[in-house]
Coordinates of C-alpha atoms and ligand atoms in Angstrom, one line a residue:
Chain Q
M1 CA 47.9 43.4 -12.8
K2 CA 45.3 40.8 -13.6
L3 CA 46.3 38.7 -16.2
T4 CA 44.0 35.5 -16.1
N5 CA 41.3 34.3 -13.5
R6 CA 43.2 31.7 -12.0
A7 CA 44.8 32.2 -8.7
K8 CA 46.3 29.7 -6.2
P9 CA 46.8 30.5 -2.3
I10 CA 50.4 30.7 -1.4
D11 CA 52.1 31.3 2.2
N12 CA 55.2 33.5 2.3
S13 CA 55.8 32.8 6.3
P14 CA 59.1 31.6 7.2
M15 CA 59.4 27.6 7.2
T16 CA 59.3 25.8 10.6
V17 CA 61.8 23.5 11.9
A18 CA 59.8 20.3 10.8
E19 CA 59.4 21.9 7.4
R20 CA 63.2 22.7 6.9
L21 CA 64.0 19.1 8.0
Y22 CA 62.4 18.2 4.7
I23 CA 62.2 14.6 6.1
P24 CA 58.5 14.5 7.0
A25 CA 57.7 16.0 3.7
I26 CA 59.9 13.6 1.7
A27 CA 58.3 10.6 3.8
N28 CA 54.8 11.9 2.7
G29 CA 55.8 12.2 -0.7
M30 CA 57.2 8.7 -0.9
G31 CA 54.0 7.5 0.6
I32 CA 52.1 9.0 -2.1
T33 CA 54.2 7.4 -4.9
L34 CA 54.2 4.2 -3.1
K35 CA 50.5 4.2 -3.2
H36 CA 50.7 4.8 -7.0
F37 CA 53.2 1.9 -7.5
F38 CA 50.2 -0.6 -6.4
K39 CA 47.5 1.5 -8.3
K40 CA 45.6 -0.1 -11.1
K41 CA 47.7 1.2 -14.4
A42 CA 46.0 3.7 -16.7
T43 CA 47.5 2.1 -19.9
I44 CA 45.3 0.4 -22.5
N45 CA 47.7 -2.2 -24.2
Y46 CA 47.2 -1.4 -27.7
P47 CA 46.8 -3.3 -30.1
E48 CA 45.8 -6.2 -28.1
V49 CA 43.2 -4.0 -26.2
Q50 CA 41.3 -1.5 -28.2
R51 CA 39.4 1.3 -26.7
P52 CA 35.9 1.5 -28.2
F53 CA 35.3 4.4 -30.9
S54 CA 32.8 7.0 -30.3
P55 CA 29.7 6.1 -32.6
V56 CA 30.3 9.4 -34.5
F57 CA 34.0 8.5 -35.1
R58 CA 35.3 10.0 -38.4
G59 CA 37.9 7.7 -39.8
L60 CA 39.2 6.7 -43.2
H61 CA 37.1 7.8 -46.2
V62 CA 35.4 5.1 -48.4
L63 CA 33.5 5.9 -51.6
K64 CA 30.4 3.8 -51.4
R65 CA 28.8 1.5 -54.0
D66 CA 25.0 1.3 -54.2
E67 CA 23.3 -2.0 -53.7
Q68 CA 23.9 -3.3 -57.2
G69 CA 27.5 -2.7 -56.7
R70 CA 27.7 0.5 -58.8
E71 CA 30.0 3.5 -57.9
R72 CA 27.8 6.2 -56.5
C73 CA 29.8 9.3 -57.0
T74 CA 29.1 11.5 -59.9
A75 CA 32.0 13.6 -59.9
C76 CA 30.1 16.9 -59.2
G77 CA 33.1 18.2 -57.2
L78 CA 30.9 19.3 -54.2
C79 CA 33.1 17.6 -51.7
A80 CA 36.2 19.2 -53.0
V81 CA 34.4 22.6 -52.8
A82 CA 33.4 21.9 -49.3
C83 CA 37.0 20.6 -48.1
P84 CA 38.3 23.4 -46.0
A85 CA 41.8 21.6 -46.4
E86 CA 41.7 21.3 -50.1
A87 CA 42.4 17.6 -49.9
I88 CA 40.3 16.3 -52.6
T89 CA 40.9 16.3 -56.3
M90 CA 39.1 14.5 -59.0
T91 CA 38.6 14.1 -62.8
A92 CA 35.5 13.4 -64.3
A93 CA 34.7 11.1 -67.1
E94 CA 31.5 10.2 -69.1
R95 CA 30.1 6.6 -68.7
K96 CA 30.2 4.7 -71.9
K97 CA 27.7 2.4 -73.2
G98 CA 27.9 -1.2 -71.5
E99 CA 29.3 0.6 -68.2
E100 CA 25.9 0.8 -66.5
H101 CA 26.7 -1.8 -64.0
L102 CA 29.8 -0.2 -62.9
Y103 CA 28.9 3.6 -62.5
R104 CA 25.3 4.7 -61.3
E105 CA 25.3 8.1 -62.8
E106 CA 26.1 9.2 -66.5
K107 CA 29.2 11.2 -65.2
Y108 CA 31.6 9.4 -63.0
A109 CA 35.0 10.1 -61.4
A110 CA 37.7 8.5 -63.3
E111 CA 40.3 9.6 -60.7
Y112 CA 39.4 10.6 -57.2
E113 CA 42.2 11.3 -54.7
I114 CA 42.3 12.3 -51.2
N115 CA 45.5 13.7 -49.7
M116 CA 45.5 12.3 -46.2
L117 CA 48.2 14.5 -45.0
R118 CA 46.0 17.5 -45.8
C119 CA 42.8 15.9 -44.5
I120 CA 41.8 17.2 -41.2
F121 CA 38.9 14.6 -40.8
C122 CA 36.4 17.2 -40.5
G123 CA 33.7 15.2 -42.4
L124 CA 32.4 18.2 -44.6
C125 CA 32.9 16.2 -47.8
E126 CA 30.6 13.6 -46.3
E127 CA 27.9 16.3 -45.6
A128 CA 28.3 17.8 -48.9
C129 CA 27.8 14.8 -51.1
P130 CA 24.3 14.6 -52.8
K131 CA 24.7 11.3 -53.8
A132 CA 25.7 9.7 -50.5
A133 CA 29.0 8.6 -51.9
I134 CA 31.7 9.5 -49.8
F135 CA 31.7 8.7 -46.0
L136 CA 34.1 8.9 -43.2
Q137 CA 34.0 5.2 -41.7
P138 CA 33.4 5.1 -37.9
D139 CA 35.5 2.0 -37.5
K140 CA 38.8 2.6 -39.4
I141 CA 41.6 4.8 -38.7
A142 CA 43.8 6.2 -41.5
P143 CA 46.9 4.1 -41.4
A144 CA 50.3 5.5 -40.8
F145 CA 52.5 6.2 -43.7
Y146 CA 56.2 5.3 -44.3
E147 CA 56.6 7.0 -47.7
R148 CA 55.2 10.4 -49.1
D149 CA 53.6 8.7 -52.1
E150 CA 51.4 6.5 -49.7
V151 CA 49.7 9.5 -48.5
I152 CA 47.5 10.2 -51.5
F153 CA 44.6 7.8 -51.6
G154 CA 43.4 7.1 -54.9
K155 CA 40.2 5.2 -56.1
D156 CA 41.9 1.9 -55.7
R157 CA 42.1 2.3 -51.9
L158 CA 38.9 4.4 -51.3
V159 CA 36.3 2.8 -53.4
E160 CA 34.7 0.0 -51.0
K161 CA 35.4 -3.7 -52.0
M162 CA 32.3 -5.7 -53.1
D163 CA 33.1 -8.6 -50.7
D164 CA 34.1 -6.2 -47.9
R165 CA 31.2 -3.8 -47.6
A166 CA 32.0 -0.8 -45.4
T167 CA 30.1 0.7 -42.5
T168 CA 29.4 4.3 -43.1
G169 CA 28.2 5.4 -39.8
I170 CA 25.1 6.7 -41.6
E171 CA 23.1 5.2 -38.7
K172 CA 24.3 8.0 -36.7
Y173 CA 21.8 10.3 -38.5
T174 CA 19.1 8.0 -39.6
G175 CA 19.2 5.2 -37.3
V176 CA 19.3 2.8 -40.3
K177 CA 22.1 0.5 -40.8
S178 CA 23.6 0.8 -44.2
Chain X
M1 CA 89.2 -28.5 -4.6
D2 CA 92.1 -25.9 -4.7
P3 CA 91.1 -22.9 -2.4
L4 CA 92.6 -20.5 -4.9
L5 CA 90.2 -21.7 -7.8
V6 CA 87.3 -21.2 -5.5
K7 CA 88.4 -17.7 -4.9
A8 CA 88.7 -17.2 -8.5
L9 CA 85.1 -18.4 -8.9
I10 CA 83.8 -16.3 -6.3
I11 CA 85.5 -13.2 -8.0
I12 CA 84.1 -14.0 -11.1
A13 CA 80.6 -14.6 -9.6
I14 CA 80.7 -11.3 -8.0
F15 CA 81.9 -9.4 -11.1
G16 CA 79.1 -11.2 -13.2
I17 CA 76.5 -10.7 -10.3
T18 CA 77.5 -7.0 -10.4
L19 CA 77.1 -6.6 -13.9
L20 CA 73.7 -8.5 -14.1
I21 CA 72.2 -6.5 -11.4
A22 CA 73.4 -3.2 -13.1
T23 CA 71.9 -4.4 -16.3
Y24 CA 68.6 -5.2 -14.7
S25 CA 68.6 -2.0 -12.8
T26 CA 68.1 -0.1 -16.1
W27 CA 65.0 -2.4 -16.7
A28 CA 63.8 -2.0 -13.0
E29 CA 64.3 1.8 -13.2
R30 CA 62.0 2.0 -16.2
K31 CA 59.5 -0.3 -14.5
V32 CA 59.6 1.5 -11.3
A33 CA 59.2 4.9 -12.8
A34 CA 56.2 3.5 -14.9
F35 CA 54.6 2.0 -11.9
I36 CA 54.8 5.0 -9.8
Q37 CA 53.4 7.0 -12.8
D38 CA 50.6 4.6 -13.1
R39 CA 51.9 3.0 -16.5
N40 CA 53.1 -0.5 -17.6
G41 CA 56.8 0.2 -18.5
P42 CA 58.7 -1.7 -21.0
N43 CA 56.6 -4.9 -21.7
R44 CA 57.3 -6.1 -25.3
A45 CA 60.8 -7.3 -25.4
G46 CA 60.5 -10.5 -23.8
W47 CA 58.4 -11.6 -20.9
G48 CA 57.5 -8.3 -19.0
G49 CA 60.2 -6.5 -20.8
L50 CA 62.9 -8.6 -19.5
L51 CA 65.0 -8.5 -22.5
Q52 CA 64.6 -4.7 -22.8
P53 CA 68.4 -4.3 -21.5
I54 CA 69.7 -6.4 -24.1
A55 CA 67.8 -4.6 -26.7
D56 CA 69.1 -1.5 -25.2
A57 CA 72.6 -2.5 -25.2
G58 CA 72.3 -3.7 -28.9
K59 CA 71.0 -0.2 -29.7
M60 CA 73.9 1.6 -28.0
F61 CA 76.4 -0.5 -29.7
F62 CA 75.0 0.2 -33.3
K63 CA 74.5 4.1 -32.7
E64 CA 77.2 6.2 -34.3
D65 CA 80.3 6.3 -31.9
F66 CA 81.1 10.2 -32.6
I67 CA 84.1 11.9 -31.3
P68 CA 83.7 16.0 -31.7
A69 CA 86.5 17.4 -33.8
S70 CA 87.8 19.7 -31.2
A71 CA 87.7 17.1 -28.4
N72 CA 90.7 15.7 -26.8
K73 CA 90.4 12.2 -28.4
W74 CA 92.3 10.0 -26.0
L75 CA 90.7 11.7 -22.7
F76 CA 87.4 11.6 -24.3
I77 CA 87.8 7.7 -24.4
F78 CA 89.5 7.6 -21.2
G79 CA 86.4 9.4 -19.2
P80 CA 83.9 6.6 -19.6
S81 CA 86.4 3.9 -19.3
L82 CA 87.7 5.4 -16.1
A83 CA 83.9 5.7 -14.6
M84 CA 83.3 2.2 -15.7
L85 CA 86.6 0.6 -13.9
T86 CA 86.2 2.4 -10.8
A87 CA 82.5 1.5 -10.5
L88 CA 83.5 -2.0 -11.2
M89 CA 86.4 -2.0 -8.4
A90 CA 84.2 -0.9 -5.7
S91 CA 82.4 -4.1 -5.1
A92 CA 85.8 -6.2 -4.6
V93 CA 86.1 -5.6 -1.0
I94 CA 82.4 -6.1 0.1
P95 CA 81.8 -9.2 2.1
F96 CA 78.8 -10.9 0.3
G97 CA 78.6 -13.7 3.0
D98 CA 80.1 -15.4 5.8
T99 CA 82.6 -18.2 5.0
I100 CA 82.1 -21.5 3.0
L101 CA 84.0 -24.9 4.0
V102 CA 85.5 -26.5 0.9
G103 CA 87.8 -29.3 1.3
G104 CA 88.4 -28.6 5.2
Q105 CA 89.2 -25.1 4.4
E106 CA 87.3 -21.9 5.3
I107 CA 86.9 -19.6 2.5
Q108 CA 85.4 -16.1 2.7
V109 CA 82.7 -15.1 0.3
Q110 CA 84.6 -12.0 -0.7
A111 CA 86.7 -11.2 -3.6
I112 CA 89.5 -9.8 -1.3
E113 CA 89.5 -9.2 2.3
V114 CA 91.8 -5.9 3.2
N115 CA 92.0 -4.6 6.5
I116 CA 91.1 -1.1 5.5
G117 CA 88.1 -2.0 3.2
I118 CA 85.9 0.8 3.9
L119 CA 89.0 3.3 2.9
Y120 CA 89.4 1.5 -0.2
V121 CA 85.9 1.7 -1.2
F122 CA 86.1 5.6 -0.3
G123 CA 89.2 6.1 -2.4
V124 CA 87.7 4.3 -5.4
V125 CA 84.5 6.0 -5.2
S126 CA 86.3 9.3 -5.2
L127 CA 88.2 8.3 -8.2
G128 CA 84.9 7.9 -9.9
V129 CA 84.4 11.5 -10.1
Y130 CA 87.6 11.6 -12.1
G131 CA 85.8 9.8 -14.9
I132 CA 83.2 12.4 -15.2
M133 CA 85.5 15.2 -14.8
I134 CA 87.9 13.9 -17.5
G135 CA 85.0 13.2 -19.9
G136 CA 83.5 16.7 -19.3
W137 CA 86.9 18.4 -19.9
A138 CA 87.8 16.3 -22.9
S139 CA 84.5 17.2 -24.6
N140 CA 85.7 20.8 -25.1
N141 CA 81.9 21.9 -24.5
K142 CA 80.9 24.7 -22.0
F143 CA 78.1 22.5 -20.7
S144 CA 80.0 19.4 -20.3
L145 CA 82.6 21.2 -18.4
L146 CA 79.9 22.9 -16.1
G147 CA 78.4 19.6 -15.5
A148 CA 81.9 18.0 -14.7
V149 CA 82.7 20.9 -12.4
R150 CA 79.3 20.5 -10.5
A151 CA 79.8 16.8 -10.2
A152 CA 83.4 17.3 -8.8
S153 CA 82.4 20.2 -6.3
Q154 CA 79.3 18.2 -5.3
N155 CA 81.3 15.0 -4.6
I156 CA 83.7 17.0 -2.5
S157 CA 81.2 18.5 -0.5
Y158 CA 79.3 15.5 0.1
E159 CA 82.5 13.4 0.9
L160 CA 83.1 15.2 4.0
A161 CA 79.8 14.5 5.6
M162 CA 79.8 10.9 4.5
G163 CA 83.3 10.4 5.8
L164 CA 82.2 11.8 9.3
S165 CA 79.1 9.5 9.3
I166 CA 81.4 6.6 8.8
I167 CA 83.8 7.7 11.5
A168 CA 80.8 7.1 13.8
I169 CA 80.5 3.6 12.6
L170 CA 84.2 3.2 13.0
L171 CA 84.4 4.3 16.6
M172 CA 81.6 1.6 17.3
S173 CA 83.3 -1.1 15.6
G174 CA 86.9 -0.2 16.2
S175 CA 87.9 -1.6 12.7
L176 CA 88.3 -0.4 9.2
S177 CA 87.6 -3.7 7.7
I178 CA 84.1 -4.1 6.3
R179 CA 83.9 -7.7 7.3
A180 CA 84.7 -6.9 10.9
I181 CA 82.3 -4.1 10.8
V182 CA 79.6 -6.5 9.5
E183 CA 80.7 -9.2 12.2
G184 CA 80.1 -6.7 14.8
Q185 CA 76.3 -6.4 13.9
H186 CA 75.7 -10.1 14.4
G187 CA 72.0 -11.1 14.5
G188 CA 69.6 -8.2 14.6
N189 CA 72.1 -6.2 16.3
W190 CA 72.3 -3.5 13.1
N191 CA 73.9 -0.3 13.4
I192 CA 71.1 1.6 12.4
L193 CA 69.6 0.9 15.7
Y194 CA 72.4 2.9 17.2
Q195 CA 73.2 5.4 14.5
P196 CA 69.8 6.8 13.2
L197 CA 71.2 10.2 12.4
G198 CA 74.5 8.8 10.7
F199 CA 72.1 6.4 8.7
I200 CA 70.4 9.3 7.2
I201 CA 73.5 11.4 6.7
F202 CA 75.2 8.5 4.9
L203 CA 72.3 7.7 2.8
T204 CA 71.9 11.4 1.5
C205 CA 75.4 11.5 0.8
A206 CA 75.5 8.2 -1.0
F207 CA 72.6 9.8 -3.3
A208 CA 75.0 12.7 -3.9
E209 CA 77.9 10.6 -4.6
C210 CA 76.1 8.5 -7.1
N211 CA 74.7 11.6 -8.8
R212 CA 71.2 10.4 -8.3
T213 CA 68.0 12.6 -8.3
P214 CA 67.5 14.7 -6.2
F215 CA 71.3 15.4 -6.4
D216 CA 71.8 14.8 -10.1
L217 CA 72.9 18.3 -11.1
P218 CA 75.9 17.2 -13.2
E219 CA 73.3 16.1 -15.8
C220 CA 70.7 18.6 -15.1
E221 CA 68.7 18.7 -18.5
T222 CA 67.2 21.7 -18.0
E223 CA 70.2 23.9 -17.4
L224 CA 73.1 21.7 -19.0
I225 CA 71.5 19.9 -22.0
G226 CA 73.0 16.5 -21.0
G227 CA 75.5 17.8 -18.4
Y228 CA 79.0 16.0 -18.7
H229 CA 77.8 13.5 -21.3
T230 CA 76.3 16.0 -23.6
E231 CA 79.0 15.1 -26.3
Y232 CA 78.8 11.4 -25.7
S233 CA 77.1 8.8 -28.0
S234 CA 77.0 5.1 -28.5
M235 CA 78.5 2.8 -25.9
K236 CA 80.5 5.5 -24.4
L237 CA 77.4 7.1 -23.5
G238 CA 76.4 3.6 -22.3
F239 CA 79.4 3.2 -20.2
Y240 CA 78.6 6.5 -18.4
L241 CA 75.0 5.4 -17.6
F242 CA 76.0 1.9 -16.7
A243 CA 78.5 3.2 -14.3
E244 CA 75.9 5.1 -12.4
Y245 CA 74.0 1.8 -12.1
I246 CA 76.9 -0.1 -10.9
N247 CA 77.5 2.8 -8.4
M248 CA 74.0 2.5 -7.2
F249 CA 74.6 -1.2 -6.5
A250 CA 77.9 -0.7 -4.8
S251 CA 76.5 2.0 -2.6
S252 CA 73.5 -0.1 -1.7
A253 CA 75.9 -2.8 -0.7
V254 CA 78.0 -0.4 1.5
T255 CA 75.0 1.1 2.9
A256 CA 73.8 -2.4 3.7
C257 CA 77.1 -3.5 5.2
L258 CA 77.6 -0.4 7.3
F259 CA 74.1 0.3 8.7
L260 CA 71.9 -2.7 7.8
G261 CA 73.8 -5.6 9.0
G262 CA 75.1 -7.2 5.7
F263 CA 74.6 -10.7 5.7
N264 CA 73.4 -10.8 9.2
Y265 CA 69.6 -11.3 10.0
P266 CA 67.7 -11.8 13.4
F267 CA 67.8 -15.4 14.6
M268 CA 70.6 -16.5 12.3
D269 CA 72.3 -18.5 15.0
D270 CA 69.1 -20.7 15.5
V271 CA 68.9 -21.1 11.7
R272 CA 72.5 -22.1 11.3
N273 CA 72.5 -24.6 14.4
G274 CA 69.3 -26.2 12.9
L275 CA 70.8 -26.5 9.6
I276 CA 73.9 -28.2 11.1
S277 CA 72.2 -30.6 13.2
S278 CA 70.1 -31.5 10.1
L279 CA 72.4 -31.4 7.3
G280 CA 75.8 -32.1 8.8
D281 CA 78.7 -29.7 9.7
V282 CA 79.9 -28.8 6.2
T283 CA 76.7 -28.6 4.1
G284 CA 74.9 -26.9 7.1
H285 CA 77.3 -24.2 7.5
N286 CA 77.6 -23.5 3.5
V287 CA 73.8 -23.5 3.4
A288 CA 73.6 -21.1 6.3
T289 CA 76.2 -18.9 4.5
A290 CA 74.0 -19.1 1.3
I291 CA 70.9 -17.9 3.3
G292 CA 73.0 -15.0 4.5
T293 CA 74.0 -14.1 1.1
L294 CA 70.6 -14.0 -0.2
V295 CA 69.4 -11.9 2.9
F296 CA 72.4 -9.4 1.9
F297 CA 71.1 -9.4 -1.7
A298 CA 67.7 -8.8 -0.6
K299 CA 69.0 -5.8 1.4
I300 CA 71.1 -4.6 -1.7
L301 CA 67.8 -4.9 -3.9
F302 CA 65.8 -3.2 -1.6
G303 CA 68.4 -0.3 -1.5
I304 CA 68.5 -0.1 -5.3
F305 CA 64.5 0.1 -5.2
F306 CA 64.9 2.8 -2.7
F307 CA 67.3 4.8 -5.0
M308 CA 64.7 4.5 -7.8
W309 CA 61.6 5.2 -5.4
V310 CA 63.3 8.5 -4.3
R311 CA 64.3 9.4 -7.9
W312 CA 60.9 9.2 -9.0
T313 CA 59.5 11.1 -6.0
L314 CA 61.7 13.9 -5.4
P315 CA 62.4 16.9 -7.9
R316 CA 66.1 18.2 -8.2
F317 CA 67.6 20.4 -5.8
R318 CA 68.9 24.1 -6.8
Y319 CA 72.8 24.2 -6.8
D320 CA 72.7 26.8 -3.9
Q321 CA 70.2 24.4 -2.0
L322 CA 72.6 21.4 -2.5
M323 CA 75.6 23.4 -1.3
S324 CA 73.9 24.9 1.6
L325 CA 72.4 21.4 2.6
G326 CA 75.9 19.7 2.5
W327 CA 77.9 22.4 4.2
K328 CA 75.3 24.1 6.6
A329 CA 73.2 21.1 7.6
L330 CA 74.9 17.7 6.9
I331 CA 78.4 18.5 8.0
P332 CA 77.3 19.9 11.5
L333 CA 74.9 17.2 12.1
A334 CA 77.7 14.7 11.2
I335 CA 80.3 16.3 13.7
L336 CA 77.5 16.3 16.3
N337 CA 76.9 12.6 15.5
V338 CA 80.7 11.7 15.9
V339 CA 80.9 13.6 19.1
L340 CA 77.8 11.9 20.6
T341 CA 79.1 8.6 19.3
A342 CA 82.4 9.0 20.9
A343 CA 80.7 10.1 24.1
G344 CA 78.5 7.0 23.8
V345 CA 81.5 4.6 23.3
L346 CA 83.1 6.3 26.2
L347 CA 80.2 6.0 28.7
E348 CA 79.2 2.7 27.4
M349 CA 75.9 3.8 26.3
R350 CA 75.6 3.0 22.8
W351 CA 72.2 4.5 22.2
L352 CA 73.5 8.0 22.9
P353 CA 73.3 9.3 19.2
W354 CA 69.6 8.9 19.7
L355 CA 69.8 11.9 21.7
A356 CA 70.3 14.1 18.7
V357 CA 67.4 12.7 16.8
I358 CA 65.1 13.1 20.0
V359 CA 66.2 16.7 20.7
I360 CA 65.6 17.6 17.0
V361 CA 62.2 16.1 16.7
A362 CA 61.1 17.6 20.1
V363 CA 62.3 20.9 18.9
A364 CA 60.4 20.4 15.6
I365 CA 57.2 19.5 17.2
V366 CA 57.3 22.3 19.8
Q367 CA 58.2 24.8 17.1
A368 CA 55.6 23.7 14.9
A369 CA 52.9 23.7 17.7
M370 CA 54.0 27.4 18.7
A371 CA 54.4 28.9 15.1
P372 CA 51.8 31.2 14.3
K373 CA 48.9 30.0 12.1
K374 CA 49.8 30.0 8.3
Q375 CA 48.4 32.8 6.5
L376 CA 47.4 31.8 2.9
R377 CA 47.5 34.7 0.6
T378 CA 45.7 34.5 -2.7
Q379 CA 48.4 35.4 -5.5
R380 CA 46.9 35.8 -9.0
V381 CA 49.1 33.6 -11.6
Ligands
SF4_1 S1 37.3 15.1 -44.0 FE1 37.3 17.4 -44.2 S2 39.2 17.7 -44.7 FE2 39.1 15.7 -45.0 S3 38.5 15.4 -47.2 FE3 36.6 15.5 -46.3 S4 36.1 17.7 -46.2 FE4 38.3 17.6 -46.8
SF4_2 S1 31.9 12.1 -53.6 FE1 30.0 12.9 -53.5 S2 30.3 15.2 -53.5 FE2 32.3 14.4 -53.9 S3 32.3 14.3 -56.3 FE3 31.4 12.5 -55.7 S4 29.2 12.6 -55.8 FE4 30.1 14.7 -55.6

């Protein structure tokens, strides 16, 4: 019966005396482990040493602002529709007079939440967004959680800070740094 | 200084060193395991992870100390205590060094010198299995009991071969005192040079007696969950694990005494004479003894490393393999070794036990050369 395509050569002939003594085989094995004892260790001492991320790494989400610091998201909901894990929810609101410096479009997301336990970091929200508002940062990992309520990221943690602009990783498509 | 006081200090020092080495064996075990597997091992607690054993002990103390409702409470507590007690007793008769001169008196660097030292070690080590047996029985758990029964039958089987291999040593030294055996190997005249087969048998049995891989069937996780200590938690479990490391230290020490010359090393007389002529009688002698003790500890530490090295190389035996190795291979070989040694002593040819090794190696080589070529069949998996 053929179950897989893998095969390994085996030997069913009776063992010789040398094999039944075990000692040559044991000595051989101990030699191998001793060699590994002095080998270079494979461990990377995180957090002191960090492995470089891939340029297309999909990390923690960020809601971008434009050059004048206005939020780009227009609460169109396309990201939520695109999201296979149904991790995104939002509430839309209308921009009032005098808020033009806060929101770029007339409609904006009053609430915008991503459930990081549901999210699979596929990046489809980033691709769906027509306003180039949501991005998965190539240099930040979603943090670990201690409590359930830390899992849902609201706008307070998603919208980028003006004094700490996020990298979007857009250069992976355009070659232009954002 | 009062010789009694010196003796008390020596006893306390040996006790402390035993505990210290056992403590750091747990650290070394993890380091050796890690290094063999190309990892780093514990390196966060203290420099190079040196505080790890203390952190582990602290963790053990703060775990819930749980006694199962159906367990026999007193025996459940008695089991690990007995394991720990017997483990600590074994190092009492081991000669850690020659003598030191204090106030014109010669004092042996040894807790107690008894003229049946090796029998004492043997007795205490076999008592150790009671700790496991009692713990496994008192847990009132089938897996624990199975582990304990395994431990008991394994220890009994391997004690035979071990005793026989020691008898060969006793034939050569003519004394049961470990100090006398060690002194009989003065200089580089170690017993391993005359007892190659005995050494291998003794070492194998020592692994089995300590319940170390490849003979750690009493705590075989794949079959018995945790074996005899399945129901144990907190420091009671710690005692069992710790007793294993102390046993390892004790059996390395006994191996070093019986086969590797104890505190003897080549050219020790030249070193001693040189020290005496440069430092004076008393200081020179004491310094020479200290060097011997250091050499002895180096041998013990290498023994412990060897235990770990083997543990992280070899897989566990199957139980029937364990039994057939013990009864069908080691005991006959040990008897052969005793006979050859006796003949050697009688004919004054001390190298005679090598004959067995030479014959076995020759047979193995010839048979391997004559064996039909291996035919590899390809089998689908
Ligand atoms: S990365 Fe994927 S799963 Fe996560 S929010 Fe975006 S679309 Fe949903
Ligand atoms: S992030 Fe983009 S896709 Fe999602 S609601 Fe805002 S504008 Fe629409």
